[in-house]
Amino acid sequence: MQGVDPAWLPREVFRPIGTRRTLLRGSGPLVDTVHTEVAEACEQFGGSVSRDASPGPYDPHDLLLELTGDDGSEGFTFLREEGRTKVTSSGPSGLLYGLFHVVRLGEDAFLGEARRETHGPALGLRMLDHWDNVAVHPVMGQVERGYAGGSLFWEDGRARGDLERVRAYGRLLASCGINALAVNNVNVHETEAHLLTDRIGEVALLAEAFRAYGIRTHLSVSFAAPVVLGGLATADPLDEGVRAWWAEATGRVYEAIPDFGGYVVKADSEGQPGPFAYGRTHADGANMLAAALEPYGGTVHWRAFVYDHRQDWRDRTTDRARAAYDHFVPLDGEFAANAVLQVKHGPMDFQVREPVSPLIGAMPGTRLAVEVQATQEYTGQQRHVCWLGPMWSEVLRFRPSDAEEGPSVGELARGGLVAVSNVGDDPFWTGHPLAQANLYTFGRLAWQPDADPLEILDEWIRLAFPDAETRLVEGLHAVLDGSWSTYEKYTAPLGVGFMVQPGHHYGPSVDGYEYSPWGTYHFADRDGIGVDRSRGTGTGFAGQYGKGWAEVYESVESCPDELLLFFHHVPYRHVLRGGKTVIQHIYDTHFEGVAEVEKARAVWDSLAGLVDAERYVRVVERYEEQVRSAREWRDQVNSYFLRKSGVGDAHGRRIH
Amino acid sequence: MQGVDPAWLPREVFRPIGTRRTLLRGSGPLVDTVHTEVAEACEQFGGSVSRDASPGPYDPHDLLLELTGDDGSEGFTFLREEGRTKVTSSGPSGLLYGLFHVVRLGEDAFLGEARRETHGPALGLRMLDHWDNVAVHPVMGQVERGYAGGSLFWEDGRARGDLERVRAYGRLLASCGINALAVNNVNVHETEAHLLTDRIGEVALLAEAFRAYGIRTHLSVSFAAPVVLGGLATADPLDEGVRAWWAEATGRVYEAIPDFGGYVVKADSEGQPGPFAYGRTHADGANMLAAALEPYGGTVHWRAFVYDHRQDWRDRTTDRARAAYDHFVPLDGEFAANAVLQVKHGPMDFQVREPVSPLIGAMPGTRLAVEVQATQEYTGQQRHVCWLGPMWSEVLRFRPSDAEEGPSVGELARGGLVAVSNVGDDPFWTGHPLAQANLYTFGRLAWQPDADPLEILDEWIRLAFPDAETRLVEGLHAVLDGSWSTYEKYTAPLGVGFMVQPGHHYGPSVDGYEYSPWGTYHFADRDGIGVDRSRGTGTGFAGQYGKGWAEVYESVESCPDELLLFFHHVPYRHVLRGGKTVIQHIYDTHFEGVAEVEKARAVWDSLAGLVDAERYVRVVERYEEQVRSAREWRDQVNSYFLRKSGVGDAHGRRIH
C-alpha cells in the first residue's frame, strides 16, 4: 500500500521462502491466503510455488505446507528432514500460523536436519478490542484513547471504504497470532448501537476482510439495545421479550457473519447501561447474551470493569480497587460456558504499575479473559517510548495463589488475552513507529504467555529491520528494553498511580484526580503518602488475595517497594527495602528517568542513516516531546513533594 | 415576547406613565422610539400621548418630553412645576434616557413641585462586549464564557433571524444607560473574521435593531484580517498596502453602518495575531486602525490584556500581573485620540478579588476604558448568586494615585466602562434570573460610577418586582447584597486567585493552575502561601503603583488582608490585621461562606409564592447547585491546606 508502513512484514522477510520451491497441499480460503503469500514472495524473489490439492507423490520442493484435516486446530508441526522443511496442520489457521513461523525463522527454517517441533497457542482467544467510534465523539474523538490518528474502520459516522488497509492489518495480526477483533468501542454510543442491527452490513464487510487471515470479528453492543433499537420498554435480562429480541437480533447477525465471534459488553460501568437497573446480577446479564449466542458458537465478553465512578472523595471507606472482586467473586460458577468475564490486569486502570487483579485466581468456576492495554493511555500515549512487554510478562507469569506455586495468570486466562488496540490510520499504524513493538509483543505473548519478552523484542527487531547491522539492532534493543521502567521512574512513584491531567490523561498533575469522584487518590499530606489498603488498618483490599500474597502485601515490611504506595500510607522518611527513603526515591527516580530518556534519545540520534528517513524523523520528533514531557513530570512531581514534605534532595539538585 | 422574561421592564413599571397624558415634542428615530414606548404604555393603562413636532402652545398634559436640539447630548433635564413633569434634552438619546428616568421614578415622577434636576452620564461610552462566536467553537462553544444559553445574535455559523429579541435586548440596555455593544468575540476565529467584509450585512441588521435604542454597534476584528481576508502577504501596521486595505474595508463598513462604533481588538494575546510579529508596537497597531476609523468618527478599542500565556511555571522571575503595565506604560502618549486602551480592572483576569490594575492612573496621555466582566466566569458562572455591584463600585472608587486624593478609576476611565456581557438566548436572559441584577448594575454604574451600588440594587428590585411586598423586597436584597463577599469566602482566599478547574474555570482545583503555563500561581508549600510581588524581595509588581499604594502594598503589615496573598508569601501562622492566622482565616471563611449560601437558600425558599413559579424554581435549582459547589470548594480548600500545613482547625470542625 502506498505510504503505509509494512511494519514487521517488509518484503525482505519473505526472501527465504521467496527464493525457494514451495509445495502447498490442501484447500480452502486460508490455504488460498497461504498460497497468495507464498506466490507473492516467489514473484519478488524468483522461487516457485505449486499447489496439489490431491494426495500423491510430491513434486520436488524445499518447503512443504500441508493441511491435513479440518479440525479447527491452530497448532502446527514444523519438521526438517531430508533437506526439506515441512509444516503441517490439521486446521487451516494452523497452516497460516505455520507459514508465518517459517517467515520468522528466516534462513534458519531451511537449515539443519532432524528437527521436529510442534507449536500451538496456549490461549484459544487472542483478541484486540478497538475502542473505535463510528461517529466522532465530541470529547473522545474518532478513537477513544487512540493515539494513532483516526480509525481504520470508521470515519465521520460511516464505514471507511478502504478494505485494503483492513486486509493489510489482518495480515499483520495473523502473523503474530491474533485471531479475534472487536471493531467498535466498548462505550457504545447511539450511532454505534446500530451496528448490531441495521448497520450489521458494515461489520460484515470488515469480517470478510479479517476472515481471510483467520480472524473472527466481534462487536461491542449496548446492554440497552432492546430499548434503544428495539423499542421495548425494558432491557431486563430475565424478561422474555428481551431475551427473544436478543435471540432474533443475534440470528440476523449470524446470517450476515456466519463466523461472528460474539459480543463485548461494558455494562453498569462509567455510565453505560446494565442489569443493575433491573435488580439483576451481571451473571443474569451475561447469560442472557450467552444464550442468544450459544446456538451459533459465539461468546459474550463481559467486562469486569465495574466500580463507582461517582465516588465522594471525602469517603475514605470506599476503595475502587476492591470493586471488581466485590462485584464478581460472589457470582463465580454462575456464568454460562460461553460467557467470558474480561478482567483488566490490574484492579485500577492500566497504570504503569499495579498489582495483578485479585479477581484473577479467585473465580475458578468462571472463564476469565485478561485485558491489557496496548494503546498507551497512561504510558505516554505513543508519544513516549514505552515497550510494555516486560509489564505484560510480569502479569502473565504472576501466580495469584502463591508466589512459587499454583497456576500463573497466563494459565488462568482460559477465556483468552485481550488488548485494547494501539492502531489507527497513521502511516506507521501506531503513531510512534516503535509502538509497533507493543502490538507485536502482545500477539506473541497471547500465543505463548510464558515467552521471554526480550526474545520477542529481538524477534520484532529482526523482522521489522531485516538485514540490520549490529549497531542498529543493539540501538533498537537499547531504546526499547527498559523503556517501561524508565517511564515508571519519571511518572507516579511506587505504584501510587495516576497523578495525570484529568480527562486526556497526558502529562502530570499530581493532584489532578485527588479531589475527584473517580476513586483514584494518593492521599499525600505534609507527612506522607499512599493508600492504606491493608486488612488491619486500611480498606482491606490486600485481603482479596490468596493467603500468600495477602500476607506479603499486608505488611509494610514485606510489600514490594514498587507497590508500596498502592498498599500503604507511609511517611516520606520511611526507608524502602531498597535502602532509600520514600522521598529520596521519588527525587532519585525522577532525575534518573529523565536522564534515561535523554540517553535513549542520544542512542536514537546515533542511528541516523541506519533507518529510513521518515521513520527516523518521526521518532526524533517524538523523542523531543518525550524529553520535554519527562522533564515536566520530573519537575512537577519533585516540586510537589519538596513543597509538601519540606525534605530537601540529599544530592542538592535543583528542584523548583 | 412569548416566553422571554421582561427583566427590569415588566408592564407594571409603565403604569405611572401609561395612566397619564403625555405630550411628546421633537422628531427623529429615537423620538419615534420614545413615542412607541409611551403609546404602548397608554394602550395598556388608559392614558394618552400626543405628538407635536412644531412649536406652539402646549396641549393639556401631565408629562412633557421634549427634544430641544440635536447636539448628540445624552443628558437631560427633569423638571417638576405647575403640577407637570417635564423632561427635556438637546439630544435624542438624552430624551430616551429621560423617559427611562421617569420610568424608574415611578409615581414619584409625578409628585412634588419645584424640582429641577439635570442628569447626564459620567462616561461617554458605556459598552457591552459580547464574546459570541458565529460558528460554534469546538471548545468554547457558541458563546465563550457564556452561561446563559446560546447567542442572541448567532447560531451554528449564521446570524439568527430573530431581531425581535435583539430589539428587546436593546431596549433593556438603553433603559439602564448602555450605548455601545460589540457583537462578536474578541477571539476572532475564521468565520467571525468575515463579519468585517463579506458578512458585514449581518452586522448591519443587528446595528439597525440597536440603533432604535441609541446603541452603536462595534465589531471585534482580527489584526491579521489583511492577510486572512485580503490575501496580503503581511498585516504590518506600517505597511502602506495594509493601511490602504484597512481604510477601504472600513469605508465599506461605514457604507453598511453609518453610525458604526468601531473596532475591538485583542492582539498578541493568548494566541491572537498582533503587531509584535512585525516588530511594531501596540501603539503602531492601534493607530493604524484608528486612522482608518477616524474619518467616520469611529474608535478602536485596543485591549491591554497582553501577557505571556506560555510561561514556564519554574520561572519565578516572570509575573503575569506586571505584564499590561510593562507593555503599555512606555507607550503612553503615543496612542491616537480615537484609540482607546481597554484595560481589565485587575492585573490578572476577573478574579473574585484583585487589586486595581496599576495601568489605570499610569497613562495620563492615553484614553483608557476599564473592562469588567458581567459574565461570571470566575464568580460562579451564573449558577451561583454573586452580585458584583460592590466589587465594581470598589474598583471605580479606587484612587490609583493615593487612597484619599486624586482622581478615581471612574474618573480616569475617559474611554468608558466596558463589561463582558452575561446575556444569551436563555428565557431569563442571564441563566440565573438574579444575574440580571449584574447587567443592570453595570449599566447604572457606567452612567454614574460613584453611585451607591446598594441603591442600584434596590432600584433593580423595585423595577423587576413591581408592587412587591416588603418581605420579598427584603428577601431579594438579602440574597444579593453580600453575595460577592460570600462567594469570596468559599473560594480562593485573601486575593490569591484562581484555584479553579483548568479550562472551564468552574469549581475548585487548588493546584489546577499551579504547574501550568498561565502565570497564575499561589506557591503554597508546607510552610506558607502567596506570591511575593513586593519591590524589596518579590517581582516588583507593587512598585507599579503610585507612591501611596506602592507603600501600602509593599509591606506585609500595611497590605490589606483581602489582598495579602496577592502581594506576599506568608506563613500559615502569620497573623492578619484582622487578628486571625492565615490558616484559621482560610478555615473560618470557608465554613462561613457555605453557611451563608445555605442561609441565602433558606431565604429564597421562604419567598415561595411571592415570585412567579418559573423564576422561583429556576433559582431553587441554582441554589441546589450553589450549595453543592460551595461545599465542594470548602472541603477541597480546607482539606488541601490541612494536609499541607498540618495545622488543625481551632474549632475542631471536620476537615477531610
GROMACS .gro file of N, CA and C in nm, chain A residues 190-267:
model
  234
  190GLU      N    1  -2.488   0.619   2.052
  190GLU     CA    2  -2.611   0.595   1.974
  190GLU      C    3  -2.584   0.541   1.835
  191THR      N    4  -2.492   0.607   1.763
  191THR     CA    5  -2.465   0.562   1.626
  191THR      C    6  -2.415   0.418   1.626
  192GLU      N    7  -2.323   0.390   1.717
  192GLU     CA    8  -2.259   0.259   1.719
  192GLU      C    9  -2.357   0.148   1.755
  193ALA      N   10  -2.459   0.182   1.834
  193ALA     CA   11  -2.557   0.080   1.873
  193ALA      C   12  -2.617   0.012   1.750
  194HIS      N   13  -2.631   0.090   1.644
  194HIS     CA   14  -2.697   0.038   1.523
  194HIS      C   15  -2.615  -0.063   1.446
  195LEU      N   16  -2.488  -0.075   1.478
  195LEU     CA   17  -2.408  -0.177   1.409
  195LEU      C   18  -2.468  -0.316   1.430
  196LEU      N   19  -2.533  -0.333   1.544
  196LEU     CA   20  -2.590  -0.463   1.577
  196LEU      C   21  -2.705  -0.502   1.486
  197THR      N   22  -2.775  -0.400   1.436
  197THR     CA   23  -2.897  -0.432   1.362
  197THR      C   24  -2.889  -0.380   1.217
  198ASP      N   25  -2.939  -0.260   1.195
  198ASP     CA   26  -2.949  -0.215   1.056
  198ASP      C   27  -2.816  -0.183   0.992
  199ARG      N   28  -2.710  -0.173   1.072
  199ARG     CA   29  -2.579  -0.145   1.011
  199ARG      C   30  -2.484  -0.264   1.020
  200ILE      N   31  -2.538  -0.383   1.042
  200ILE     CA   32  -2.453  -0.502   1.052
  200ILE      C   33  -2.378  -0.528   0.921
  201GLY      N   34  -2.434  -0.480   0.810
  201GLY     CA   35  -2.366  -0.499   0.681
  201GLY      C   36  -2.226  -0.440   0.679
  202GLU      N   37  -2.209  -0.328   0.748
  202GLU     CA   38  -2.076  -0.267   0.752
  202GLU      C   39  -1.979  -0.354   0.830
  203VAL      N   40  -2.030  -0.415   0.935
  203VAL     CA   41  -1.947  -0.505   1.014
  203VAL      C   42  -1.912  -0.628   0.930
  204ALA      N   43  -2.009  -0.673   0.852
  204ALA     CA   44  -1.987  -0.794   0.769
  204ALA      C   45  -1.873  -0.772   0.669
  205LEU      N   46  -1.863  -0.651   0.615
  205LEU     CA   47  -1.754  -0.623   0.521
  205LEU      C   48  -1.618  -0.633   0.591
  206LEU      N   49  -1.612  -0.581   0.713
  206LEU     CA   50  -1.487  -0.593   0.789
  206LEU      C   51  -1.458  -0.740   0.820
  207ALA      N   52  -1.563  -0.812   0.858
  207ALA     CA   53  -1.545  -0.953   0.894
  207ALA      C   54  -1.491  -1.032   0.776
  208GLU      N   55  -1.537  -0.996   0.656
  208GLU     CA   56  -1.489  -1.066   0.537
  208GLU      C   57  -1.340  -1.044   0.518
  209ALA      N   58  -1.299  -0.919   0.538
  209ALA     CA   59  -1.157  -0.888   0.522
  209ALA      C   60  -1.072  -0.963   0.625
  210PHE      N   61  -1.121  -0.968   0.748
  210PHE     CA   62  -1.043  -1.035   0.853
  210PHE      C   63  -1.045  -1.187   0.838
  211ARG      N   64  -1.156  -1.239   0.784
  211ARG     CA   65  -1.173  -1.385   0.771
  211ARG      C   66  -1.058  -1.446   0.694
  212ALA      N   67  -1.009  -1.374   0.594
  212ALA     CA   68  -0.901  -1.427   0.510
  212ALA      C   69  -0.773  -1.450   0.590
  213TYR      N   70  -0.768  -1.395   0.711
  213TYR     CA   71  -0.649  -1.418   0.795
  213TYR      C   72  -0.684  -1.487   0.926
  214GLY      N   73  -0.795  -1.558   0.924
  214GLY     CA   74  -0.830  -1.639   1.041
  214GLY      C   75  -0.872  -1.561   1.161
  215ILE      N   76  -0.919  -1.439   1.138
  215ILE     CA   77  -0.959  -1.354   1.250
  215ILE      C   78  -1.111  -1.344   1.254
  216ARG      N   79  -1.167  -1.375   1.368
  216ARG     CA   80  -1.312  -1.362   1.384
  216ARG      C   81  -1.346  -1.223   1.436
  217THR      N   82  -1.456  -1.173   1.389
  217THR     CA   83  -1.497  -1.038   1.423
  217THR      C   84  -1.599  -1.039   1.537
  218HIS      N   85  -1.576  -0.949   1.631
  218HIS     CA   86  -1.668  -0.932   1.745
  218HIS      C   87  -1.724  -0.790   1.742
  219LEU      N   88  -1.830  -0.771   1.819
  219LEU     CA   89  -1.898  -0.643   1.818
  219LEU      C   90  -1.927  -0.601   1.963
  220SER      N   91  -1.895  -0.475   1.995
  220SER     CA   92  -1.939  -0.420   2.124
  220SER      C   93  -2.084  -0.378   2.110
  221VAL      N   94  -2.165  -0.420   2.205
  221VAL     CA   95  -2.307  -0.386   2.198
  221VAL      C   96  -2.352  -0.316   2.325
  222SER      N   97  -2.462  -0.245   2.311
  222SER     CA   98  -2.520  -0.177   2.426
  222SER      C   99  -2.616  -0.270   2.497
  223PHE      N  100  -2.602  -0.278   2.627
  223PHE     CA  101  -2.695  -0.360   2.703
  223PHE      C  102  -2.838  -0.309   2.687
  224ALA      N  103  -2.851  -0.182   2.655
  224ALA     CA  104  -2.985  -0.123   2.641
  224ALA      C  105  -3.040  -0.138   2.499
  225ALA      N  106  -2.973  -0.218   2.416
  225ALA     CA  107  -3.015  -0.229   2.276
  225ALA      C  108  -3.164  -0.261   2.259
  226PRO      N  109  -3.221  -0.351   2.340
  226PRO     CA  110  -3.365  -0.379   2.319
  226PRO      C  111  -3.452  -0.255   2.335
  227VAL      N  112  -3.409  -0.163   2.421
  227VAL     CA  113  -3.483  -0.038   2.438
  227VAL      C  114  -3.448   0.060   2.327
  228VAL      N  115  -3.317   0.080   2.309
  228VAL     CA  116  -3.269   0.183   2.217
  228VAL      C  117  -3.301   0.147   2.073
  229LEU      N  118  -3.281   0.021   2.038
  229LEU     CA  119  -3.301  -0.020   1.898
  229LEU      C  120  -3.434  -0.090   1.878
  230GLY      N  121  -3.476  -0.165   1.980
  230GLY     CA  122  -3.593  -0.250   1.961
  230GLY      C  123  -3.723  -0.185   2.004
  231GLY      N  124  -3.712  -0.071   2.071
  231GLY     CA  125  -3.834  -0.005   2.115
  231GLY      C  126  -3.906  -0.074   2.229
  232LEU      N  127  -3.838  -0.169   2.292
  232LEU     CA  128  -3.901  -0.235   2.407
  232LEU      C  129  -3.899  -0.140   2.527
  233ALA      N  130  -3.983  -0.171   2.624
  233ALA     CA  131  -3.990  -0.084   2.741
  233ALA      C  132  -3.882  -0.118   2.842
  234THR      N  133  -3.814  -0.229   2.825
  234THR     CA  134  -3.717  -0.274   2.924
  234THR      C  135  -3.602  -0.345   2.854
  235ALA      N  136  -3.489  -0.352   2.926
  235ALA     CA  137  -3.378  -0.437   2.882
  235ALA      C  138  -3.349  -0.542   2.989
  236ASP      N  139  -3.447  -0.566   3.074
  236ASP     CA  140  -3.434  -0.664   3.182
  236ASP      C  141  -3.391  -0.800   3.125
  237PRO      N  142  -3.278  -0.852   3.170
  237PRO     CA  143  -3.228  -0.976   3.108
  237PRO      C  144  -3.316  -1.098   3.136
  238LEU      N  145  -3.404  -1.089   3.233
  238LEU     CA  146  -3.491  -1.203   3.259
  238LEU      C  147  -3.628  -1.188   3.192
  239ASP      N  148  -3.647  -1.079   3.122
  239ASP     CA  149  -3.773  -1.057   3.053
  239ASP      C  150  -3.777  -1.140   2.924
  240GLU      N  151  -3.885  -1.208   2.904
  240GLU     CA  152  -3.892  -1.298   2.788
  240GLU      C  153  -3.884  -1.222   2.657
  241GLY      N  154  -3.949  -1.108   2.654
  241GLY     CA  155  -3.944  -1.027   2.532
  241GLY      C  156  -3.803  -0.980   2.500
  242VAL      N  157  -3.731  -0.946   2.604
  242VAL     CA  158  -3.593  -0.901   2.585
  242VAL      C  159  -3.508  -1.017   2.533
  243ARG      N  160  -3.526  -1.131   2.593
  243ARG     CA  161  -3.447  -1.248   2.551
  243ARG      C  162  -3.480  -1.285   2.406
  244ALA      N  163  -3.607  -1.275   2.371
  244ALA     CA  164  -3.647  -1.305   2.234
  244ALA      C  165  -3.587  -1.204   2.137
  245TRP      N  166  -3.583  -1.077   2.182
  245TRP     CA  167  -3.526  -0.973   2.095
  245TRP      C  168  -3.380  -1.002   2.066
  246TRP      N  169  -3.306  -1.036   2.172
  246TRP     CA  170  -3.162  -1.064   2.154
  246TRP      C  171  -3.144  -1.190   2.067
  247ALA      N  172  -3.229  -1.289   2.088
  247ALA     CA  173  -3.217  -1.412   2.008
  247ALA      C  174  -3.236  -1.381   1.861
  248GLU      N  175  -3.335  -1.299   1.833
  248GLU     CA  176  -3.362  -1.268   1.693
  248GLU      C  177  -3.253  -1.180   1.633
  249ALA      N  178  -3.212  -1.079   1.711
  249ALA     CA  179  -3.105  -0.990   1.662
  249ALA      C  180  -2.979  -1.070   1.635
  250THR      N  181  -2.948  -1.162   1.725
  250THR     CA  182  -2.826  -1.241   1.710
  250THR      C  183  -2.835  -1.333   1.588
  251GLY      N  184  -2.954  -1.389   1.567
  251GLY     CA  185  -2.973  -1.471   1.447
  251GLY      C  186  -2.942  -1.392   1.321
  252ARG      N  187  -2.986  -1.269   1.317
  252ARG     CA  188  -2.960  -1.186   1.198
  252ARG      C  189  -2.812  -1.154   1.185
  253VAL      N  190  -2.745  -1.133   1.298
  253VAL     CA  191  -2.601  -1.110   1.292
  253VAL      C  192  -2.533  -1.228   1.226
  254TYR      N  193  -2.572  -1.348   1.265
  254TYR     CA  194  -2.506  -1.467   1.210
  254TYR      C  195  -2.545  -1.493   1.065
  255GLU      N  196  -2.662  -1.444   1.027
  255GLU     CA  197  -2.694  -1.451   0.883
  255GLU      C  198  -2.594  -1.369   0.803
  256ALA      N  199  -2.557  -1.254   0.859
  256ALA     CA  200  -2.465  -1.167   0.788
  256ALA      C  201  -2.320  -1.212   0.803
  257ILE      N  202  -2.289  -1.268   0.921
  257ILE     CA  203  -2.149  -1.305   0.951
  257ILE      C  204  -2.150  -1.444   1.014
  258PRO      N  205  -2.142  -1.547   0.933
  258PRO     CA  206  -2.159  -1.685   0.986
  258PRO      C  207  -2.055  -1.722   1.091
  259ASP      N  208  -1.935  -1.663   1.083
  259ASP     CA  209  -1.831  -1.696   1.183
  259ASP      C  210  -1.815  -1.585   1.285
  260PHE      N  211  -1.920  -1.509   1.306
  260PHE     CA  212  -1.916  -1.398   1.402
  260PHE      C  213  -1.866  -1.449   1.538
  261GLY      N  214  -1.779  -1.369   1.602
  261GLY     CA  215  -1.718  -1.414   1.727
  261GLY      C  216  -1.805  -1.397   1.849
  262GLY      N  217  -1.876  -1.286   1.856
  262GLY     CA  218  -1.961  -1.263   1.971
  262GLY      C  219  -1.964  -1.118   2.013
  263TYR      N  220  -2.021  -1.096   2.131
  263TYR     CA  221  -2.041  -0.961   2.180
  263TYR      C  222  -1.938  -0.925   2.287
  264VAL      N  223  -1.907  -0.796   2.292
  264VAL     CA  224  -1.830  -0.740   2.402
  264VAL      C  225  -1.921  -0.641   2.474
  265VAL      N  226  -1.926  -0.650   2.605
  265VAL     CA  227  -2.021  -0.565   2.679
  265VAL      C  228  -1.953  -0.497   2.798
  266LYS      N  229  -1.968  -0.368   2.800
  266LYS     CA  230  -1.931  -0.288   2.917
  266LYS      C  231  -2.063  -0.244   2.980
  267ALA      N  232  -2.098  -0.306   3.090
  267ALA     CA  233  -2.230  -0.281   3.149
  267ALA      C  234  -2.215  -0.225   3.290
   0.00000   0.00000   0.00000
